[in-house]
Amino acid sequence: MSEVFIIDIIHCRCPQHSSCVERQIKSVTGRSDVGFQIYLLFQPHGQRCNANGENTVSLLETFSSQKTNVHVLDYTTVTESWYRFKLAVDQLDLRTVRVFTSKNRRQMFEAYHEQLFTEVYTFEYVTSNDLPCPGHMQCDSPFAPPVSEVREEVRSFLQQLHAKGDITILRSTLISDCFSHGFTTRTGGISSISTLSSLNLFSSSRRRDSRTLVAENIRRLAQKAGFYPRLLHLVKVNHGSDVWVMGKEEEPQDYDGIVTNQRGVVIAAPGADCMPLLFTDPVTRVIGVAHAGWKGTLMGVAMATVNAMVMGFGSRACDVTVVIGPSVGACCFTLEREQAAEFYSIHPDCVPDMAETRPHVNIRLATRILLQRGGVLPERIHDDTVTDRPSVTLCTSCHPEAFFSHVRDGLDFGTQMGFLWMDETGTTD
């Protein structure tokens, strides 16, 4: 079973409505009753065009009784029907969708799937003129709102969904009160897929959470943390060591660090085993964030971020505080021996079992050592070696109830973030 059908019931005015839909199914599948999953999309209550007296109840009886592969999408709004359809598709782990509708409604449906789906899914549209039914014709009522209205309807619907748990934000006591910051956990959002549930904060063409859904998760986080979502700048990861000096140069196409002295701007770095790093300088009032995976660690992204604060805004390395957020610990992270050897060369303690085929690697310790060599004071680094403060450097792989993890969850993993900003007003300490 590799694809799923969704049939727009409103588009048909055939005198034998049920038989018409049955013929549509057979024209594609080659049979009228096969293992394909078929979803019938009804127009919301109050907007229905029930031709020739055939009503919703009879359609429900015709297609649902004794057909376990036929399902009905009969909700208050079209958005909710599409949302429930996506939940079903994800539960079945399907990616190919065929949509039967009329030409004047295709653009509207494309807007819904663009808002709720990603490039992981493939949509094929079969419009009314392509369907094998001589009695087929468009409903008198258009019921096709503009794309802009569809987008707003989807955003409004997502805002009304109940969160799964409460948003929890971890904060370091080492960062001065003149800065606002935090590290997210996985609870308190609306993502439904098990490996993305529920506060996934990143969307890509390879994952199932749409940009619109992730934007709603970010909106909820922003409301909890106290910032405006539109002010959030997330690094554009390329697993390197490039740093954007915000306010001094144009934004690069991709980069793993940001530094700035602008107040009110929220900067953030993602992580799901990779380290979200936060940098603050209360003397010159400069902040920075970086995304550091094992490749970026070897390339020196942590010190590259400190150096950007020094060169761009006059910070001194000894004044900079660095906090390493939730990330994969040496307990759960291994590399090929050749790659692990590069960490061993930083310090043998970074690879406790170098003789193994896949040695365990401590990317956090490597980061601390490289920062200290670059002039950051040991006492100004908050990581899992610090025992006299509440920990924010928990292992993401070891705590499935609290964090997303690429190592643990595979390719369709969710993303946390570390975020940081300076208030519009405030005093240095």
Coordinates of C-alpha atoms in Angstrom, one line a residue:
M1 CA 0.0 0.0 0.0
S2 CA 2.0 3.0 -1.3
E3 CA -0.6 5.7 -2.0
V4 CA -3.8 7.2 -0.6
F5 CA -6.8 8.8 -2.4
I6 CA -8.8 11.8 -1.3
I7 CA -12.0 12.5 -3.1
D8 CA -13.7 15.9 -3.0
I9 CA -17.4 15.0 -2.8
I10 CA -18.7 18.5 -3.6
H11 CA -17.4 18.4 -7.2
C12 CA -19.8 15.8 -8.5
R13 CA -23.5 16.3 -9.5
C14 CA -23.9 12.9 -11.2
P15 CA -27.5 11.5 -10.7
Q16 CA -25.9 8.4 -9.3
H17 CA -23.4 10.1 -7.0
S18 CA -22.1 7.0 -5.3
S19 CA -21.5 5.1 -8.5
C20 CA -19.7 8.1 -9.9
V21 CA -17.2 8.1 -7.1
E22 CA -16.9 4.3 -7.4
R23 CA -16.0 4.7 -11.1
Q24 CA -13.4 7.3 -10.2
I25 CA -11.7 4.9 -7.8
K26 CA -11.8 2.1 -10.3
S27 CA -10.3 4.2 -13.1
V28 CA -7.1 4.7 -11.1
T29 CA -6.8 1.6 -9.2
G30 CA -8.2 -0.8 -11.7
R31 CA -10.6 -2.2 -9.2
S32 CA -13.5 -0.7 -7.2
D33 CA -12.4 -2.3 -3.9
V34 CA -8.7 -2.6 -3.3
G35 CA -6.2 -2.2 -0.5
F36 CA -5.8 1.5 -1.2
Q37 CA -6.9 3.9 1.6
I38 CA -9.7 6.2 0.3
Y39 CA -10.8 9.4 2.1
L40 CA -14.0 11.2 1.1
L41 CA -13.8 14.9 1.8
F42 CA -17.2 16.4 2.5
Q43 CA -17.9 20.1 2.3
P44 CA -18.4 21.8 5.7
H45 CA -21.9 21.9 7.1
G46 CA -23.8 24.9 5.7
Q47 CA -21.8 24.9 2.5
R48 CA -23.0 21.7 0.9
C49 CA -24.3 21.2 -2.6
N50 CA -26.3 17.9 -2.4
A51 CA -27.4 17.2 -6.0
N52 CA -30.5 15.3 -6.8
G53 CA -31.5 15.0 -3.1
E54 CA -28.6 12.7 -2.3
N55 CA -27.5 13.6 1.2
T56 CA -24.5 13.2 3.4
V57 CA -26.0 10.3 5.4
S58 CA -26.5 8.1 2.4
L59 CA -23.0 8.7 1.2
L60 CA -21.6 7.8 4.6
E61 CA -23.6 4.6 4.5
T62 CA -22.6 3.7 0.9
F63 CA -18.9 4.2 1.3
S64 CA -18.2 3.4 4.9
S65 CA -20.3 0.2 5.5
Q66 CA -18.4 -3.0 4.9
K67 CA -15.4 -1.1 3.4
T68 CA -12.6 -0.9 5.9
N69 CA -10.4 1.0 3.4
V70 CA -12.9 3.9 3.0
H71 CA -12.9 6.8 5.5
V72 CA -15.0 10.0 5.8
L73 CA -13.6 13.5 6.4
D74 CA -16.7 15.3 7.6
Y75 CA -15.6 18.2 9.9
T76 CA -16.5 21.8 10.6
T77 CA -13.9 23.3 8.3
V78 CA -12.0 22.2 5.3
T79 CA -8.8 22.9 7.2
E80 CA -9.7 20.4 9.9
S81 CA -10.5 17.8 7.3
W82 CA -7.1 18.2 5.7
Y83 CA -5.4 18.2 9.1
R84 CA -7.1 15.0 10.1
F85 CA -6.2 13.5 6.7
K86 CA -2.6 14.3 7.3
L87 CA -2.7 12.7 10.7
A88 CA -4.0 9.5 9.0
V89 CA -1.4 9.6 6.2
D90 CA 1.4 10.0 8.7
Q91 CA 0.0 7.2 10.9
L92 CA 0.0 4.9 7.8
D93 CA 3.5 6.2 6.9
L94 CA 2.4 7.1 3.3
R95 CA 3.8 9.8 1.1
T96 CA 1.9 9.7 -2.2
V97 CA -1.6 11.3 -2.4
R98 CA -4.0 11.4 -5.3
V99 CA -6.6 14.1 -5.1
F100 CA -9.9 14.0 -7.1
T101 CA -11.5 17.4 -7.3
S102 CA -12.7 20.1 -9.8
K103 CA -10.5 22.5 -11.6
N104 CA -11.8 25.5 -9.8
R105 CA -11.0 23.9 -6.4
R106 CA -7.6 22.5 -7.2
Q107 CA -5.8 25.8 -6.4
M108 CA -7.5 26.0 -3.1
F109 CA -6.5 22.4 -2.2
E110 CA -3.0 23.0 -3.3
A111 CA -2.9 25.9 -0.8
Y112 CA -4.1 23.5 2.0
H113 CA -1.5 20.9 1.2
E114 CA 1.3 23.5 0.9
Q115 CA 0.3 24.8 4.4
L116 CA 0.1 21.4 6.1
F117 CA 2.5 19.1 4.2
T118 CA 6.1 19.3 3.1
E119 CA 8.1 18.0 0.1
V120 CA 8.2 14.6 1.7
Y121 CA 4.8 14.1 0.2
T122 CA 3.9 13.8 -3.5
F123 CA 0.5 15.1 -4.6
E124 CA -1.2 14.2 -7.9
Y125 CA -4.4 15.9 -8.9
V126 CA -7.1 14.4 -11.0
T127 CA -9.6 17.2 -12.0
S128 CA -13.2 17.0 -13.2
N129 CA -12.4 16.9 -16.9
D130 CA -10.1 14.0 -16.4
L131 CA -12.7 11.8 -14.6
P132 CA -14.7 9.0 -16.3
C133 CA -18.2 10.2 -15.6
P134 CA -20.5 11.8 -18.3
G135 CA -22.7 13.3 -15.6
H136 CA -19.8 15.0 -13.9
M137 CA -20.1 18.7 -13.5
Q138 CA -19.1 21.5 -11.2
C139 CA -21.2 22.4 -8.2
D140 CA -23.1 25.7 -8.6
S141 CA -21.5 27.1 -5.4
P142 CA -17.7 27.8 -5.8
F143 CA -16.7 27.3 -2.1
A144 CA -13.1 28.1 -3.1
P145 CA -11.7 30.9 -1.0
P146 CA -8.6 32.8 -2.1
V147 CA -5.2 31.3 -1.1
S148 CA -4.6 34.1 1.4
E149 CA -7.8 33.1 3.2
V150 CA -6.7 29.5 3.2
R151 CA -3.4 30.4 4.9
E152 CA -5.1 32.5 7.5
E153 CA -7.7 29.7 8.2
V154 CA -4.9 27.2 8.6
R155 CA -3.0 29.4 11.0
S156 CA -6.1 30.1 13.0
F157 CA -6.9 26.4 13.2
L158 CA -3.5 25.5 14.4
Q159 CA -3.6 28.1 17.1
Q160 CA -6.7 26.4 18.5
L161 CA -5.1 23.0 18.9
H162 CA -4.4 21.8 22.3
A163 CA -0.7 21.5 23.2
K164 CA 0.8 18.2 24.2
G165 CA 2.2 19.0 27.6
D166 CA 3.6 22.2 28.9
I167 CA 6.5 24.2 27.4
T168 CA 9.6 23.8 29.6
I169 CA 12.6 26.1 29.2
L170 CA 16.0 25.4 30.7
R171 CA 18.1 28.3 31.8
S172 CA 21.7 28.7 32.9
T173 CA 22.4 30.5 36.2
L174 CA 25.8 31.5 34.8
I175 CA 24.3 33.9 32.3
S176 CA 23.8 37.5 33.6
D177 CA 20.3 38.7 34.2
C178 CA 20.8 41.5 31.6
F179 CA 20.3 38.8 29.0
S180 CA 17.2 36.7 28.3
H181 CA 17.8 33.1 27.2
G182 CA 16.7 29.5 27.3
F183 CA 17.0 26.0 25.9
T184 CA 13.8 24.3 24.8
T185 CA 12.7 20.7 25.4
R186 CA 10.3 18.7 23.3
T187 CA 7.0 19.3 25.2
G188 CA 4.3 21.9 24.8
G189 CA 3.8 22.0 21.0
I190 CA 1.4 20.5 18.5
S191 CA 3.6 18.3 16.4
S192 CA 2.0 14.8 16.2
I193 CA 4.5 12.4 14.7
S194 CA 6.1 10.4 17.4
T195 CA 9.7 11.5 16.7
L196 CA 8.6 15.2 16.2
S197 CA 6.2 15.4 19.1
S198 CA 5.5 17.9 20.2
L199 CA 7.5 21.1 20.2
N200 CA 9.5 20.6 17.0
L201 CA 11.1 23.9 16.0
F202 CA 12.5 23.2 12.5
S203 CA 10.9 22.3 9.2
S204 CA 12.7 21.0 6.1
S205 CA 12.0 19.2 2.9
R206 CA 13.1 15.9 4.5
R207 CA 10.7 16.0 7.5
R208 CA 6.9 15.8 7.8
D209 CA 6.2 18.9 9.9
S210 CA 5.2 21.8 7.7
R211 CA 6.6 25.4 8.0
T212 CA 3.2 26.6 9.1
L213 CA 3.0 24.1 11.9
V214 CA 6.5 24.8 13.1
A215 CA 5.7 28.5 13.0
E216 CA 2.9 27.8 15.4
N217 CA 5.2 25.9 17.7
I218 CA 7.6 28.9 17.6
R219 CA 4.7 31.3 18.3
R220 CA 3.8 29.3 21.4
L221 CA 7.5 29.2 22.5
A222 CA 7.8 33.0 22.0
Q223 CA 4.7 33.6 24.0
K224 CA 6.1 31.5 26.9
A225 CA 9.6 33.0 26.7
G226 CA 8.5 36.6 26.2
F227 CA 9.7 37.5 22.7
Y228 CA 8.1 38.3 19.3
P229 CA 8.4 35.5 16.8
R230 CA 9.1 37.9 14.0
L231 CA 12.3 39.0 15.7
L232 CA 13.7 35.4 15.8
H233 CA 16.8 34.7 13.7
L234 CA 17.8 31.0 13.6
V235 CA 21.2 30.1 12.2
K236 CA 21.2 28.6 8.7
V237 CA 23.1 25.4 9.4
N238 CA 25.9 24.2 7.1
H239 CA 27.9 22.2 9.7
G240 CA 30.8 24.5 9.4
S241 CA 32.3 27.5 11.2
D242 CA 31.0 30.5 9.4
V243 CA 29.7 33.3 11.7
W244 CA 27.4 36.1 10.7
V245 CA 28.2 39.4 12.4
M246 CA 24.7 40.8 12.5
G247 CA 24.5 44.6 12.0
K248 CA 28.0 44.7 10.4
E249 CA 27.5 42.7 7.2
E250 CA 24.9 41.2 5.0
E251 CA 23.4 37.9 6.0
P252 CA 25.2 34.9 4.4
Q253 CA 23.4 32.2 2.6
D254 CA 24.3 29.7 5.4
Y255 CA 26.3 29.9 8.6
D256 CA 26.5 28.2 12.0
G257 CA 26.9 31.2 14.3
I258 CA 25.5 34.7 14.9
V259 CA 26.9 37.5 17.0
T260 CA 25.3 40.9 17.5
N261 CA 25.1 43.9 19.8
Q262 CA 21.5 44.8 18.7
R263 CA 18.9 44.9 21.5
G264 CA 15.6 43.2 21.1
V265 CA 16.8 40.8 18.3
V266 CA 16.4 37.2 19.3
I267 CA 19.1 34.9 17.9
A268 CA 18.9 31.1 18.1
A269 CA 20.8 27.9 17.3
P270 CA 19.1 24.5 16.7
G271 CA 20.1 21.2 18.1
A272 CA 19.1 17.6 18.2
D273 CA 22.3 16.0 19.5
C274 CA 24.4 18.8 18.0
M275 CA 25.2 21.5 20.6
P276 CA 23.3 24.8 20.8
L277 CA 25.9 27.2 22.2
L278 CA 25.1 30.6 23.8
F279 CA 27.6 33.3 24.2
T280 CA 27.2 36.5 26.3
D281 CA 29.5 39.4 27.1
P282 CA 28.0 41.6 29.8
V283 CA 30.9 44.1 29.6
T284 CA 30.4 45.2 25.9
R285 CA 26.8 43.9 25.8
V286 CA 27.4 41.5 22.9
I287 CA 25.7 38.1 22.4
G288 CA 26.2 35.1 20.2
V289 CA 24.8 31.7 19.4
A290 CA 26.3 28.8 17.5
H291 CA 25.3 25.3 16.2
A292 CA 28.1 22.8 16.8
G293 CA 28.0 19.3 15.6
W294 CA 31.0 17.1 15.5
K295 CA 32.1 18.6 12.2
G296 CA 31.7 22.2 13.4
T297 CA 33.5 21.4 16.6
L298 CA 36.5 20.2 14.7
M299 CA 36.3 23.2 12.5
G300 CA 36.3 25.5 15.5
V301 CA 32.9 27.1 15.4
A302 CA 32.9 27.8 19.1
M303 CA 36.0 29.9 19.0
A304 CA 35.0 31.4 15.7
T305 CA 32.0 32.8 17.4
V306 CA 34.0 34.2 20.3
N307 CA 36.5 35.7 17.8
A308 CA 33.6 37.3 15.9
M309 CA 32.5 39.0 19.1
V310 CA 36.1 40.2 19.6
M311 CA 36.7 41.5 16.1
G312 CA 33.2 42.8 15.4
F313 CA 32.3 44.5 18.7
G314 CA 35.4 44.7 20.9
S315 CA 34.7 41.9 23.3
R316 CA 37.5 40.2 25.2
A317 CA 37.5 36.4 25.3
C318 CA 38.0 36.5 29.1
D319 CA 34.7 38.4 29.5
V320 CA 32.7 35.9 27.4
T321 CA 30.4 33.4 29.1
V322 CA 29.6 30.2 27.1
V323 CA 26.8 27.8 27.8
I324 CA 26.6 24.4 26.2
G325 CA 22.9 23.3 25.9
P326 CA 21.3 19.9 25.7
S327 CA 23.3 17.7 23.3
V328 CA 24.4 14.1 22.8
G329 CA 26.8 12.9 25.5
A330 CA 29.9 10.7 25.1
C331 CA 27.7 7.9 26.5
C332 CA 25.7 7.8 23.3
F333 CA 27.8 9.2 20.5
T334 CA 30.3 7.3 18.5
L335 CA 32.3 7.9 15.3
E336 CA 34.5 6.0 13.0
R337 CA 38.0 5.6 14.4
E338 CA 39.5 7.9 11.8
Q339 CA 37.1 10.7 12.8
A340 CA 37.4 10.0 16.5
A341 CA 41.2 10.3 16.2
E342 CA 40.8 14.0 15.4
F343 CA 39.1 14.5 18.7
Y344 CA 41.7 12.3 20.4
S345 CA 44.3 14.8 19.1
I346 CA 42.5 17.6 20.8
H347 CA 42.8 15.7 24.1
P348 CA 42.8 12.0 24.9
D349 CA 39.9 12.4 27.4
C350 CA 37.7 13.4 24.4
V351 CA 37.8 9.7 23.3
P352 CA 37.7 7.4 26.3
D353 CA 37.8 4.1 24.2
M354 CA 40.0 4.9 21.2
A355 CA 40.9 1.3 20.6
E356 CA 37.2 0.4 19.7
T357 CA 36.0 0.1 16.1
R358 CA 33.6 3.0 16.8
P359 CA 34.9 4.9 19.7
H360 CA 32.8 7.1 21.9
V361 CA 33.4 10.8 21.4
N362 CA 32.9 13.7 23.9
I363 CA 32.1 16.7 21.7
R364 CA 31.3 18.9 24.8
L365 CA 34.7 18.3 26.4
A366 CA 36.4 19.1 23.1
T367 CA 34.4 22.3 22.9
R368 CA 35.4 23.3 26.5
I369 CA 39.1 22.6 25.8
L370 CA 39.1 24.6 22.5
L371 CA 37.4 27.5 24.2
Q372 CA 39.9 27.6 27.1
R373 CA 42.8 27.4 24.7
G374 CA 41.3 30.5 23.0
G375 CA 41.1 32.5 26.1
V376 CA 37.7 31.8 27.6
L377 CA 38.0 31.4 31.4
P378 CA 37.2 27.8 32.7
E379 CA 34.8 29.2 35.2
R380 CA 32.8 31.1 32.5
I381 CA 31.9 27.9 30.7
H382 CA 28.7 26.0 31.8
D383 CA 28.6 22.4 30.6
D384 CA 28.1 18.9 32.1
T385 CA 31.4 19.2 34.1
V386 CA 29.9 21.9 36.3
T387 CA 28.3 20.4 39.4
D388 CA 27.5 23.4 41.5
R389 CA 24.8 24.7 39.2
P390 CA 21.6 23.2 37.8
S391 CA 22.6 21.3 34.6
V392 CA 21.4 22.5 31.1
T393 CA 23.8 20.1 29.3
L394 CA 21.7 17.0 29.5
C395 CA 22.2 14.1 27.0
T396 CA 19.5 14.4 24.4
S397 CA 19.8 10.7 23.5
C398 CA 19.4 9.5 27.1
H399 CA 16.2 11.5 27.8
P400 CA 13.5 10.6 25.2
E401 CA 10.8 12.1 27.4
A402 CA 12.5 15.5 27.3
F403 CA 14.5 15.9 24.1
F404 CA 14.7 15.1 20.4
S405 CA 17.6 13.1 19.2
H406 CA 18.9 12.3 15.7
V407 CA 21.1 9.5 17.1
R408 CA 18.1 7.8 18.8
D409 CA 15.2 8.7 16.5
G410 CA 16.7 8.4 13.0
L411 CA 16.2 10.7 10.0
D412 CA 12.7 12.1 10.9
F413 CA 13.9 13.7 14.1
G414 CA 12.7 16.9 15.9
T415 CA 14.7 19.9 16.8
Q416 CA 15.3 21.9 20.0
M417 CA 16.9 25.3 20.1
G418 CA 18.9 27.6 22.3
F419 CA 17.8 31.2 22.1
L420 CA 19.2 34.5 23.4
W421 CA 18.5 38.2 23.3
M422 CA 19.2 41.5 25.1
D423 CA 16.2 43.4 26.3
E424 CA 15.5 46.9 24.9
T425 CA 16.3 48.3 28.3
G426 CA 18.5 47.0 31.0
T427 CA 21.8 47.6 32.8
T428 CA 25.1 45.8 32.7
D429 CA 26.4 44.0 35.8

